[in-house]
Amino acid sequence: LNRFLSLGIDQIWRKKAIANFKGAPIHHLLDIATGTADMALMAHKQIEPKQITGMDISEGMMQYGRIKIAQKGLAEKCRFKGHGKFG
């Protein structure tokens, strides 16, 4: 829905945000408001952090993100924490 509503601009700002980290070793990336893990997946592809933690208040969106992460074989590298689980 984000891609549709933003006319694809979401892809551009994600790439620009991730480009700021290129060249530096990233051990742990925190993706706040991860939603369905699009940013986490793009970050994995472009900068290969050792660990990614996604956080969001929507458990439903993160559940879809977990499915996408699992389909890519990245479940060991990416974990999600939802509302009430930030501690």
Tab-separated table of C-alpha atoms in Angstrom:
chain	number	residue	atom	x	y	z
A	1	LEU	CA	0.000	0.000	0.000
A	2	ASN	CA	2.860	2.379	0.827
A	3	ARG	CA	4.374	1.865	-2.611
A	4	PHE	CA	1.030	2.540	-4.275
A	5	LEU	CA	0.197	5.615	-2.211
A	6	SER	CA	3.685	7.127	-2.579
A	7	LEU	CA	3.840	6.346	-6.317
A	8	GLY	CA	7.045	4.381	-5.678
A	9	ILE	CA	8.867	7.206	-3.899
A	10	ASP	CA	9.234	4.968	-0.829
A	11	GLN	CA	11.841	2.943	-2.732
A	12	ILE	CA	13.883	6.070	-3.416
A	13	TRP	CA	13.993	7.308	0.195
A	14	ARG	CA	14.826	3.819	1.449
A	15	LYS	CA	17.788	3.579	-0.899
A	16	LYS	CA	18.978	7.075	0.085
A	17	ALA	CA	18.707	6.298	3.796
A	18	ILE	CA	20.618	3.027	3.469
A	19	ALA	CA	23.293	4.647	1.268
A	20	ASN	CA	24.358	6.686	4.318
A	21	PHE	CA	25.673	3.468	5.878
A	22	LYS	CA	27.646	2.140	2.909
A	23	GLY	CA	31.338	1.605	3.563
A	24	ALA	CA	30.955	1.241	7.341
A	25	PRO	CA	30.709	-2.186	8.979
A	26	ILE	CA	27.234	-2.467	10.478
A	27	HIS	CA	26.998	-4.993	13.269
A	28	HIS	CA	23.418	-4.384	14.355
A	29	LEU	CA	20.782	-2.394	12.490
A	30	LEU	CA	17.623	-1.226	14.274
A	31	ASP	CA	14.662	-0.681	11.952
A	32	ILE	CA	12.036	1.291	13.883
A	33	ALA	CA	8.522	1.173	12.398
A	34	THR	CA	9.654	-1.813	10.330
A	35	GLY	CA	6.138	-2.669	9.161
A	36	THR	CA	6.476	-5.536	6.708
A	37	ALA	CA	10.297	-5.433	6.772
A	38	ASP	CA	10.871	-3.763	3.402
A	39	MET	CA	13.608	-1.527	4.811
A	40	ALA	CA	15.237	-4.441	6.653
A	41	LEU	CA	15.297	-6.532	3.479
A	42	MET	CA	16.760	-3.705	1.411
A	43	ALA	CA	19.367	-3.016	4.108
A	44	HIS	CA	20.359	-6.681	4.163
A	45	LYS	CA	20.813	-6.654	0.400
A	46	GLN	CA	22.753	-3.378	0.205
A	47	ILE	CA	24.885	-3.176	3.372
A	48	GLU	CA	24.716	-6.701	4.860
A	49	PRO	CA	24.483	-5.929	8.588
A	50	LYS	CA	25.285	-8.896	10.821
A	51	GLN	CA	22.002	-8.559	12.738
A	52	ILE	CA	18.744	-6.682	12.092
A	53	THR	CA	16.075	-5.946	14.672
A	54	GLY	CA	12.749	-4.626	13.446
A	55	MET	CA	10.311	-2.914	15.811
A	56	ASP	CA	6.724	-1.904	15.180
A	57	ILE	CA	3.463	-1.408	17.063
A	58	SER	CA	1.599	-3.495	14.461
A	59	GLU	CA	2.059	-7.181	15.168
A	60	GLY	CA	0.072	-7.994	12.025
A	61	MET	CA	2.459	-6.109	9.758
A	62	MET	CA	5.477	-7.664	11.449
A	63	GLN	CA	3.953	-11.115	11.012
A	64	TYR	CA	3.876	-10.500	7.264
A	65	GLY	CA	7.470	-9.232	7.520
A	66	ARG	CA	8.493	-12.452	9.303
A	67	ILE	CA	7.072	-14.456	6.413
A	68	LYS	CA	9.043	-12.398	3.876
A	69	ILE	CA	12.218	-12.742	5.959
A	70	ALA	CA	11.735	-16.516	6.283
A	71	GLN	CA	11.166	-16.884	2.532
A	72	LYS	CA	14.555	-15.228	1.959
A	73	GLY	CA	16.238	-17.539	4.508
A	74	LEU	CA	17.087	-14.653	6.857
A	75	ALA	CA	15.180	-15.681	9.994
A	76	GLU	CA	18.410	-16.213	11.953
A	77	LYS	CA	19.679	-12.764	11.029
A	78	CYS	CA	16.473	-10.746	11.519
A	79	ARG	CA	14.262	-10.572	14.570
A	80	PHE	CA	11.187	-8.529	15.381
A	81	LYS	CA	9.874	-6.939	18.545
A	82	GLY	CA	6.390	-5.519	18.784
A	83	HIS	CA	4.360	-3.316	21.067
A	84	GLY	CA	4.910	-4.204	24.720
A	85	LYS	CA	8.100	-6.139	23.924
A	86	PHE	CA	10.622	-3.304	23.792
A	87	GLY	CA	12.268	-4.072	27.130
